[in-house]
Short mmCIF file of C-alpha atoms in Angstrom, two decimals:
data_model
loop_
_atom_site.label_atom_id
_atom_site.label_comp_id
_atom_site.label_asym_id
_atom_site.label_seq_id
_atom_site.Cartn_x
_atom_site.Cartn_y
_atom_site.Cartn_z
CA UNK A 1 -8.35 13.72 16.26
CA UNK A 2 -8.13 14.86 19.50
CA UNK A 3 -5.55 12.54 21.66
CA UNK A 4 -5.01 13.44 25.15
CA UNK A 5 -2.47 12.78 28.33
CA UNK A 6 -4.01 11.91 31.21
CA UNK A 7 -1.56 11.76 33.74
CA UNK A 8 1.45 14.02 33.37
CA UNK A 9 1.91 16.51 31.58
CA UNK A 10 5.11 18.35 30.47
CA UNK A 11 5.36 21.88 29.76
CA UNK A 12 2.34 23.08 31.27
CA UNK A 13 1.92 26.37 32.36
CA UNK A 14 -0.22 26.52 35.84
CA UNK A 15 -0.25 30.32 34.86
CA UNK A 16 -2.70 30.94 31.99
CA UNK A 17 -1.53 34.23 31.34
CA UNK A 18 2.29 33.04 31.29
CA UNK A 19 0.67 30.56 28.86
CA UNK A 20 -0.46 33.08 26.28
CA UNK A 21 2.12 35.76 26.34
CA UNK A 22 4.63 32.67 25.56
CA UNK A 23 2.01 32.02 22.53
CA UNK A 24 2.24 35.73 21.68
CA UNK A 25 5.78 35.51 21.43
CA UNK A 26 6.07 31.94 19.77
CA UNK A 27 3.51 33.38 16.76
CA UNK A 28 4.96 36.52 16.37
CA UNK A 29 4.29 36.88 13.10
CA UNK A 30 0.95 36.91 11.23
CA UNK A 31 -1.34 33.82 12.79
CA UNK A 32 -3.32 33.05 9.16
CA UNK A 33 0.39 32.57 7.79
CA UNK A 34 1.91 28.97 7.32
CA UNK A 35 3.93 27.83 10.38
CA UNK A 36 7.77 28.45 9.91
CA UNK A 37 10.08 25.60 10.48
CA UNK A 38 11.60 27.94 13.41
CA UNK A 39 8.11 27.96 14.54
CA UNK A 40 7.84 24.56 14.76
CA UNK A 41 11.34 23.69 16.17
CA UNK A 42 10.34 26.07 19.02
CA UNK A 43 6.71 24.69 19.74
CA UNK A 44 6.52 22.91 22.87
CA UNK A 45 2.95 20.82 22.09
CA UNK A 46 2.70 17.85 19.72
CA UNK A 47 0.33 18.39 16.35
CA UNK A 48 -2.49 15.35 15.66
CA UNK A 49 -1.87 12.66 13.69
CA UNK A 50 -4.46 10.92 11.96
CA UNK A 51 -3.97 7.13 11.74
CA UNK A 52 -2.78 6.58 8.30
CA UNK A 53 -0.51 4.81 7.07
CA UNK A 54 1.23 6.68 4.30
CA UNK A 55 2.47 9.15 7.62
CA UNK A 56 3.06 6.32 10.12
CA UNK A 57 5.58 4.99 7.07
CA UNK A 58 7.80 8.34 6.15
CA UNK A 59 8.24 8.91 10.21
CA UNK A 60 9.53 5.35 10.37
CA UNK A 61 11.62 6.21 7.60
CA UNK A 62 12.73 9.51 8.89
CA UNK A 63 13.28 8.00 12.31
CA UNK A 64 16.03 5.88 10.49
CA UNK A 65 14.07 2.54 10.77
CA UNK A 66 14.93 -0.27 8.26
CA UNK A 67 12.82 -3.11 7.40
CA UNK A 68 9.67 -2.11 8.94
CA UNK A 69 6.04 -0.58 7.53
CA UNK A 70 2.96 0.15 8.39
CA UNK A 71 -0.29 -1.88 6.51
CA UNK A 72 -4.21 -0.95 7.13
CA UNK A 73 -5.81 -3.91 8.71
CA UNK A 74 -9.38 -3.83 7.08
CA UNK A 75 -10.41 -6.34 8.89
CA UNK A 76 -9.59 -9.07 11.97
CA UNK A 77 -10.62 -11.62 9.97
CA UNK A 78 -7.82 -14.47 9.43
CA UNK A 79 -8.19 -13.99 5.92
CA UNK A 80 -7.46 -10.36 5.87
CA UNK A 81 -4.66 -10.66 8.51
CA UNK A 82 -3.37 -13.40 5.80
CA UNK A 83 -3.04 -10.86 3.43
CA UNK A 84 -0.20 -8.80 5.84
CA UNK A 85 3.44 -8.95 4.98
CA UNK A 86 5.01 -11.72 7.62
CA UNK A 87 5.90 -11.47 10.29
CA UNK A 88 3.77 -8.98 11.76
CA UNK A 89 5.39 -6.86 14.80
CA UNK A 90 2.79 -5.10 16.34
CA UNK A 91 -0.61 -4.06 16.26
CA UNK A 92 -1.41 0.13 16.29
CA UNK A 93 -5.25 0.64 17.36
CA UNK A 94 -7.03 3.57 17.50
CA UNK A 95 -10.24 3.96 19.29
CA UNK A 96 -12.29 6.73 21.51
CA UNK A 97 -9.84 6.16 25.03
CA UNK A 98 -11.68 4.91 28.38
CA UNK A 99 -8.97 3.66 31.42
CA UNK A 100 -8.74 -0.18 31.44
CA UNK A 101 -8.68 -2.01 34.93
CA UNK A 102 -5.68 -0.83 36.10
CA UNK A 103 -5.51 -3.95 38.60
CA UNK A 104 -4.59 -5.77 34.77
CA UNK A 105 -0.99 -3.52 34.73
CA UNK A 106 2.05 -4.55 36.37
CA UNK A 107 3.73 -3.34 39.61
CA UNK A 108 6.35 -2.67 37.27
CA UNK A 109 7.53 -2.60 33.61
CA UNK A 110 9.15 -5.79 33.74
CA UNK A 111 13.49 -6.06 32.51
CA UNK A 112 13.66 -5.90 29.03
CA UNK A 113 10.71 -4.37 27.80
CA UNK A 114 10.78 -1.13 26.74
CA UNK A 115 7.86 1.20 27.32
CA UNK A 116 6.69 4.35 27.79
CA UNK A 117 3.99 7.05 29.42
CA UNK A 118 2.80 9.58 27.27
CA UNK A 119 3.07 12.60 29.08
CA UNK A 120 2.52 15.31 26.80
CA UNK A 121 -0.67 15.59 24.64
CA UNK A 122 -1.13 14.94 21.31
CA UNK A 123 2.20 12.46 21.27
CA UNK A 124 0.17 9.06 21.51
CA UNK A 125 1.27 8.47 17.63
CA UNK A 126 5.12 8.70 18.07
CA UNK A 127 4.46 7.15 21.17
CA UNK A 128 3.25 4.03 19.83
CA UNK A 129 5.43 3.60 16.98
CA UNK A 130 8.53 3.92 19.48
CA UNK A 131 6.72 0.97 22.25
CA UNK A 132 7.02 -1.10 19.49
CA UNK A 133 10.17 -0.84 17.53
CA UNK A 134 11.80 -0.52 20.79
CA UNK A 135 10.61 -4.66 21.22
CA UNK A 136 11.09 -5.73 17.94
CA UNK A 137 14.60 -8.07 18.47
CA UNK A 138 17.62 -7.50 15.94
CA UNK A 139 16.00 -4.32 14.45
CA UNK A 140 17.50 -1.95 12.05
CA UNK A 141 16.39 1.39 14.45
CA UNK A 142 19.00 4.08 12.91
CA UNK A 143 21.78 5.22 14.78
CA UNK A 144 19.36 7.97 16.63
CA UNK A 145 16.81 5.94 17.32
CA UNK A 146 19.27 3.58 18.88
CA UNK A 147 21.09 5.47 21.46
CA UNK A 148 18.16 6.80 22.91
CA UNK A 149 17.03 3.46 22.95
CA UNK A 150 20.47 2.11 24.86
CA UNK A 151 19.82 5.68 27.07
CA UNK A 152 16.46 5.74 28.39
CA UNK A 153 16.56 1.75 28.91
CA UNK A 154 17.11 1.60 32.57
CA UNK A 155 14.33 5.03 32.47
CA UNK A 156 10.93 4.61 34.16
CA UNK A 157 8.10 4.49 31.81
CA UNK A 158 7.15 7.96 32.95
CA UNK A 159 11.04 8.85 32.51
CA UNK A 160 11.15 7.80 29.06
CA UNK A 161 7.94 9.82 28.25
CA UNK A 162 9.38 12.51 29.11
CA UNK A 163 12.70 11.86 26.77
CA UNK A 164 10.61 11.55 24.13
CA UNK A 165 9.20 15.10 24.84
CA UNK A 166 12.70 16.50 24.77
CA UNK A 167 13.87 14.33 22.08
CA UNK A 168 14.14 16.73 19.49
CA UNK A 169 14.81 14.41 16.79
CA UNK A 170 11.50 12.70 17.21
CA UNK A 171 8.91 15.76 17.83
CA UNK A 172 10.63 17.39 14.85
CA UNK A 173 9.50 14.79 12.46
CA UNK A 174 6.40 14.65 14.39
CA UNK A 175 5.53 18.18 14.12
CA UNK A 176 6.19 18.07 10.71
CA UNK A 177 3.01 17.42 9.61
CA UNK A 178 1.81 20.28 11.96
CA UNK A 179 0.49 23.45 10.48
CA UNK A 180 -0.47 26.82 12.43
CA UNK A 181 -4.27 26.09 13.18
CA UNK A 182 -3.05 22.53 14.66
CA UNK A 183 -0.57 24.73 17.09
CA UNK A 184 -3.12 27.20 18.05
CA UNK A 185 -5.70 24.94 18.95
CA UNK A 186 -3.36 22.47 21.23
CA UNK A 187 -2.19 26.06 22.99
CA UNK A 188 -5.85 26.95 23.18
CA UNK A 189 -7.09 23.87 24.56
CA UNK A 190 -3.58 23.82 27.37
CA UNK A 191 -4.43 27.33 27.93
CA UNK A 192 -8.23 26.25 28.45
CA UNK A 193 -7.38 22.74 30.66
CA UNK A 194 -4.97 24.79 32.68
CA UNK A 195 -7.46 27.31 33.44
CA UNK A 196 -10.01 24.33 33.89
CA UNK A 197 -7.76 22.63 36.76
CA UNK A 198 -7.11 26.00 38.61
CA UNK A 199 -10.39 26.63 39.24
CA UNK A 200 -11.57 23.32 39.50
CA UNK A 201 -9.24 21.05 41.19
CA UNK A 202 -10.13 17.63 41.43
CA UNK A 203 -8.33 13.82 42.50
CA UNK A 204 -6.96 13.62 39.25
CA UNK A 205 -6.61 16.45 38.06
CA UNK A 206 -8.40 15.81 34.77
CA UNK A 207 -11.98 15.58 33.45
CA UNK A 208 -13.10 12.04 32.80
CA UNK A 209 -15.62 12.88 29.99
CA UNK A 210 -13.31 15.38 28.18
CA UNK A 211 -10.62 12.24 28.57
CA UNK A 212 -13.30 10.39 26.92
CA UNK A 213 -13.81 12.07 23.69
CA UNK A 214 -10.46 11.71 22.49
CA UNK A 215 -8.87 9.52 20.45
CA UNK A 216 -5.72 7.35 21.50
CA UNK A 217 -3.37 4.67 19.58
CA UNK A 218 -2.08 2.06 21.61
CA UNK A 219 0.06 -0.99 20.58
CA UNK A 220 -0.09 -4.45 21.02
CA UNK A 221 3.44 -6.15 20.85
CA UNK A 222 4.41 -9.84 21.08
CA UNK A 223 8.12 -9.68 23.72
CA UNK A 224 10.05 -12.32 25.79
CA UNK A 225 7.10 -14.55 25.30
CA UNK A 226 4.48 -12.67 26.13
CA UNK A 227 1.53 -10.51 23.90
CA UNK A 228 2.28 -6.87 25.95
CA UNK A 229 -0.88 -4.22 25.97
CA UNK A 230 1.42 -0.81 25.28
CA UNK A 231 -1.12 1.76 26.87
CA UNK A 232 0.78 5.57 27.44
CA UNK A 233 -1.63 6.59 29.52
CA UNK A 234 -0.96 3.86 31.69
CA UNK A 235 1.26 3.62 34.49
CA UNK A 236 2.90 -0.07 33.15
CA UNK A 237 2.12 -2.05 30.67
CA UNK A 238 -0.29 -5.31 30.34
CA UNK A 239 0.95 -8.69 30.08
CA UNK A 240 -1.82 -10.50 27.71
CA UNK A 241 -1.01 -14.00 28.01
CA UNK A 242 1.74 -16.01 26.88
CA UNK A 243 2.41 -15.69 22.72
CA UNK A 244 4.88 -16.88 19.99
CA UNK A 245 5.53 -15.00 17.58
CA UNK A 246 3.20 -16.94 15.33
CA UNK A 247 0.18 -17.06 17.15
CA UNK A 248 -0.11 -13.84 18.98
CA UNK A 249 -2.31 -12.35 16.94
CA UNK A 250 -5.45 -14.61 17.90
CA UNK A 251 -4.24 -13.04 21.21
CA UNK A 252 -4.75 -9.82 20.43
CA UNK A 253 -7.96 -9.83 18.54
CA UNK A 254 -10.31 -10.33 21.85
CA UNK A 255 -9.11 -7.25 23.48
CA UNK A 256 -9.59 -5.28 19.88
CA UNK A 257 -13.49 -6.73 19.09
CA UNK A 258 -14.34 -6.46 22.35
CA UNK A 259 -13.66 -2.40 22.06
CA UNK A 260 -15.05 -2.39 18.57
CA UNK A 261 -18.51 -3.84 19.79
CA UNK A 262 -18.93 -0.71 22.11
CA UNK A 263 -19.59 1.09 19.19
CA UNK A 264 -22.81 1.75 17.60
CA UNK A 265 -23.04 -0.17 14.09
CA UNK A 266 -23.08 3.01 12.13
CA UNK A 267 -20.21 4.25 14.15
CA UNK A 268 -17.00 3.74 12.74
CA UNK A 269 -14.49 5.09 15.39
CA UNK A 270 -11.97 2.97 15.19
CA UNK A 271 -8.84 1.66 13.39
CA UNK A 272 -6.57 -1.33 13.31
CA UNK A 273 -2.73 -0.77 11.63
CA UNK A 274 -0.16 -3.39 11.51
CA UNK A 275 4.03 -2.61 12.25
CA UNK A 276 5.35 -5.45 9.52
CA UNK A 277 8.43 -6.91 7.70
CA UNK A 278 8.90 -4.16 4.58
CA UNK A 279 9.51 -6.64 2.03
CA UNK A 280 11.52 -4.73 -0.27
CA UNK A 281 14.89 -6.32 1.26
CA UNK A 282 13.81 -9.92 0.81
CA UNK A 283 12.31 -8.87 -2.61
CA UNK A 284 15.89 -7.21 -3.99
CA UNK A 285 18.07 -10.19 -2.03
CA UNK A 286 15.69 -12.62 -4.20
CA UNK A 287 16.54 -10.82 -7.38
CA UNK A 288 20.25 -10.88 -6.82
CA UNK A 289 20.05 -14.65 -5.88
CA UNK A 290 17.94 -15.00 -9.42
CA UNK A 291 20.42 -12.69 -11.43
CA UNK A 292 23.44 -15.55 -10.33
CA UNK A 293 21.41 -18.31 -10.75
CA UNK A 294 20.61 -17.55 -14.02
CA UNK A 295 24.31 -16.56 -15.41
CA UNK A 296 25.22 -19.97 -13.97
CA UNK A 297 22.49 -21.86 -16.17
CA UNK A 298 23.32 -19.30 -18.98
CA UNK A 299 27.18 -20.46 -18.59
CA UNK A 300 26.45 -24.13 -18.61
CA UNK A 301 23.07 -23.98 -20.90
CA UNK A 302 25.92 -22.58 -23.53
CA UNK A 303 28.55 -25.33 -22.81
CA UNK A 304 25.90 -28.25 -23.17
CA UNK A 305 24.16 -26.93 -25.92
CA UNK A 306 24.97 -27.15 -29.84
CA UNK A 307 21.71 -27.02 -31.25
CA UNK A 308 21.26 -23.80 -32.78
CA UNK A 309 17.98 -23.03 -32.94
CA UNK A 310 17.45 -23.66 -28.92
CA UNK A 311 20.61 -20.83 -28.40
CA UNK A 312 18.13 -18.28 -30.75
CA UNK A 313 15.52 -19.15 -28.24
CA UNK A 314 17.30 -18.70 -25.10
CA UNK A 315 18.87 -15.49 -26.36
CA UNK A 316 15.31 -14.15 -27.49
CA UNK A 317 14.14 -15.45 -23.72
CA UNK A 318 17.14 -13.28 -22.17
CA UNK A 319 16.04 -10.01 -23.78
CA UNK A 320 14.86 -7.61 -20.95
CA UNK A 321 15.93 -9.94 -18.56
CA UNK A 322 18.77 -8.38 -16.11
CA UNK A 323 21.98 -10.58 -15.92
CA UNK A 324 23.48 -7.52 -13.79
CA UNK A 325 23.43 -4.69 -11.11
CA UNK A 326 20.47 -2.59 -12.13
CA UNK A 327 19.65 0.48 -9.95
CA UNK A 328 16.80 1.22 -11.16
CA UNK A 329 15.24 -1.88 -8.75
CA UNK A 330 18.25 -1.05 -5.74
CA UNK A 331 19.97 -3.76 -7.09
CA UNK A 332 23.83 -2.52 -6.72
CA UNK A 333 27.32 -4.83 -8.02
CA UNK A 334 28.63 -5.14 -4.59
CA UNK A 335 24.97 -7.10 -3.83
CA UNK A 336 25.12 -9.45 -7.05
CA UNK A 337 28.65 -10.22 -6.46
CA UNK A 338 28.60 -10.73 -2.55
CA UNK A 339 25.42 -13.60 -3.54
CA UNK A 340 25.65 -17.08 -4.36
CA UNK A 341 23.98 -19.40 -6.04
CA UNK A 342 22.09 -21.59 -2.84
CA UNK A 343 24.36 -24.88 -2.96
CA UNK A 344 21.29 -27.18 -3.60
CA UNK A 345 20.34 -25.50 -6.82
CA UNK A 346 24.09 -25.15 -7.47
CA UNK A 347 24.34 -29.08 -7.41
CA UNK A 348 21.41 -29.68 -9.56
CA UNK A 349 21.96 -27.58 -11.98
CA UNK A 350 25.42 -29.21 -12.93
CA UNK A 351 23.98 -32.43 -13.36
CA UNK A 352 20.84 -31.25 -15.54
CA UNK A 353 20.61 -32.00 -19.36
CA UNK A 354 20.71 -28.94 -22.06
CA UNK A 355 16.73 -29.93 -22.00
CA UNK A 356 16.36 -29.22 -17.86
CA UNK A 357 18.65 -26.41 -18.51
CA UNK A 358 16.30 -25.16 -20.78
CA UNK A 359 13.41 -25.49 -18.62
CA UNK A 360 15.13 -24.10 -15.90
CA UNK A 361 16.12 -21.27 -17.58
CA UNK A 362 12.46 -20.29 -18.46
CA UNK A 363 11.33 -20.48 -14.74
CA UNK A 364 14.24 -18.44 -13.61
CA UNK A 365 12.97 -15.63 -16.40
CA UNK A 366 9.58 -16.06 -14.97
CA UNK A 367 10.15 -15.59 -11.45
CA UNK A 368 12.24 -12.60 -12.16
CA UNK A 369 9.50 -10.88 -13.83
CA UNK A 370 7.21 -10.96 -10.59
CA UNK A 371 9.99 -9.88 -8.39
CA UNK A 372 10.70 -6.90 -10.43
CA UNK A 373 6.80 -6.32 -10.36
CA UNK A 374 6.88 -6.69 -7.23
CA UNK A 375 9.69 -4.34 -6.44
CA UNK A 376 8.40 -1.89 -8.48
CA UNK A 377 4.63 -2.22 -6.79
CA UNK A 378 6.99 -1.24 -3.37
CA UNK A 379 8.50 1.94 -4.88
CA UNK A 380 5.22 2.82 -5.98
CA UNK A 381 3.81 3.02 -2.63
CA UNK A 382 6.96 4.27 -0.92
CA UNK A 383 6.25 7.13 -3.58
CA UNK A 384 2.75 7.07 -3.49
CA UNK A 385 3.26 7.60 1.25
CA UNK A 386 5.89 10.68 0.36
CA UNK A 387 3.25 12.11 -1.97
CA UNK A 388 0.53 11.70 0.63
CA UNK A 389 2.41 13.03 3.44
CA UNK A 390 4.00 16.27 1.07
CA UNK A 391 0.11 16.94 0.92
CA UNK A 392 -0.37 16.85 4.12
CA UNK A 393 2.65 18.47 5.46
CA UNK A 394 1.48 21.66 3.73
CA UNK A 395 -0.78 23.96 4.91
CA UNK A 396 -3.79 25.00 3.04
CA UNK A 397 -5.60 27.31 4.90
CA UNK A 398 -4.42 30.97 3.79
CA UNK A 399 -5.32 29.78 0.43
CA UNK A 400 -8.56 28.56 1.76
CA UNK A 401 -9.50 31.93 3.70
CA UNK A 402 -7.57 33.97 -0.12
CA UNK A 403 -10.70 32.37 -1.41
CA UNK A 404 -13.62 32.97 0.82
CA UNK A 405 -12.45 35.91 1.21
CA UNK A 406 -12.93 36.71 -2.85
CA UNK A 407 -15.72 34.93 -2.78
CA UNK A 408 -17.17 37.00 0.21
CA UNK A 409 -15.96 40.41 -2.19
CA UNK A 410 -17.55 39.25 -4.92
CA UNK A 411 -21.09 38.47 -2.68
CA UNK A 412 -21.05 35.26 -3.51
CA UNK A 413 -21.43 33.54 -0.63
CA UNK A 414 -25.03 33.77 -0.16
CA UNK A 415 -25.54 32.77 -3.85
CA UNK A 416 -23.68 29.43 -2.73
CA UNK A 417 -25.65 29.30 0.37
CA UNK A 418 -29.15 29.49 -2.22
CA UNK A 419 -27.64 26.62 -4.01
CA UNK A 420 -26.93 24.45 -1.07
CA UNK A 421 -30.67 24.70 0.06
#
């Protein structure tokens, strides 16, 4: 998807020849083969990224950020938003860019918020993940993630675009996902736009209607009160009206439907993500508040009870139950000791009869089953986002053209060609 810097742009050579002897150089080797990793660490562009989720996770994960993910919002409906993991930090939408009324921007990014231009093409993606979890209070960013954070604070939004283009650690992970016919076609089209704005300069110095057809993410983030339009190619951002943190997403949902219904209905150019809690954390914390509350029934369902055939049951109950550190679910002995039993349960339990025990016991047993189900649903999509983005970190096209090119050999292309008429 082609995403696009309006404003500034670093790196850019006003010399198209410059421009393509660099390229020369950069691709010394053959152009049809894979991109090198020294390739990519020397690339000055940013590759596309698609909005999906699986990718938006593993950079959040590779940034060093704890305690966030991404979720596809299918729908604005307040039955599918119900549906996210709470609370929800941000909104990512992606959508064919036109300018907004820039009279709707501050005079300046107010204290406290953190935000940034995008000045480099192609970096709307990182751009948008960073103008939120730069807002989201108390955090877990990763020690990297954090300094440049404490760094480019008192930055101007355009200053702090430009850190992230020289922020190695980010467009690393970013171009990650790039392969060689993604580079050549970003230094094809800056070779192309240079050569474009040398011979035709204009106020701007960019082409509305090539602006036009790309595609942008912005964010929408709920800060000091406020729902905040994060826009990169914006100057500041937008103050939407004043928020909690609990109802800004009826906020938000005018400004999205309102660019949704300037599409035609069988145009579907468009798409909604949401930055949430990951609930692994809560889920594993849950289990090792279970795992003590049930060796404390256990303890005194033993010392009240005599009847014999009610210890066979519990024991039979118990089996494939964990009592213990288990890391197969994350669940470590430092975290089961370090948890205690909630006092109000504590205080109830010690007063139960060998009967409420029992009963309690049971329910313990059954809420651990779901919380193991539901940890293990989590590692199955953290697995199932590496997978996704292994596939699409690797670069398919000399296999692609190995094959045509047999197939061209063996003449039969034009047989395939018969068929598809």
């Amino acid at each position: 998807m082609a995403q696009r810097a309006k404003r500034r742009r670093l790196n850019t050579q006003s010399n198209p020849t410059s421009l393509a002897e660099e390229t020369r150089k950069l691709y010394s080797n053959d152009p049809l083969s894979p991109a090198t990793h020294l390739e990519k660490d020397k690339w000055n562009g940013f590759c596309e990224i698609e909005s999906e989720p699986a990718l938006f996770n593993v950079m959040l994960r590779e940034f060093g950020v704890k305690g966030v993910k991404v979720q596809e919002v299918v729908s604005l409906d307040d039955e599918m938003l119900a549906v996210l993991h709470k609370p929800v930090y941000g909104l990512i939408f992606l959508f064919r860019w036109r300018e907004d009324d820039p009279e709707k921007q501050e005079a300046i990014c107010p204290e406290g918020i953190w935000f940034a231009n995008q000045t480099a093409n192609n970096a709307c993606a990182s751009v948008a993940l960073l103008n939120i979890v730069n807002n989201i209070e108390g955090i877990d960013l990763g020690e990297n993630l954090r300094l440049f954070k404490e760094f480019t604070m008192p930055f101007t939004p355009a200053l702090r675009g430009d850190a992230i283009n020289n922020f190695e650690f980010v467009k690393n992970i970013h171009n990650s996902f790039a392969r060689k016919m993604d580079m050549l076609n970003a230094d094809l089209h800056l070779r192309n736009e240079t050569t474009f704005s040398k011979a035709k300069p204009s106020k701007n110095n960019y082409n509305d209607s090539d602006v036009d057809a790309g595609f942008h993410f912005i964010a929408f983030v709920p800060a000091l009160g406020k729902l905040w339009k994060f826009d990169g190619l914006e100057r500041q951002p937008q103050a939407r009206g004043d928020c909690s943190p609990d109802d800004w997403l009826n906020l938000a949902k005018p400004d999205i439907l309102t660019r949704m219904a300037e599409y035609e209905e069988d145009q579907i150019e468009f798409s909604v993500l949401g930055l949430v809690r990951d609930p692994m954390d809560a889920y594993i914390q849950e289990l090792a508040v279970n795992i003590r509350c049930l060796q404390l029934v256990n303890r005194l369902l033993a010392a009240t009870s005599r009847d014999d055939t009610a210890t066979a049951f519990s024991t039979s109950l118990l089996e494939n139950i964990l009592l213990g550190p288990d890391a197969l679910y994350g669940l470590t002995e430092e975290m089961v000791n370090i948890t205690s039993v909630p006092t109000e349960e504590e205080k109830q339990y010690k007063v139960y009869s060998s009967e409420e025990l029992a009963a309690q016991q049971v329910k313990l047993c059954e809420h651990q089953k779901e919380l193991r189900a539901s940890i293990r649903e989590e590692q199955q999509s953290y697995q199932a986002d590496e997978d996704y983005a292994t596939g699409r970190r690797f670069d398919y096209g000399p296999a692609i053209r190995t094959w045509v090119r047999f197939l061209a050999q063996k003449t039969a292309i034009e047989d395939l060609a018969l068929l598809d008429d």
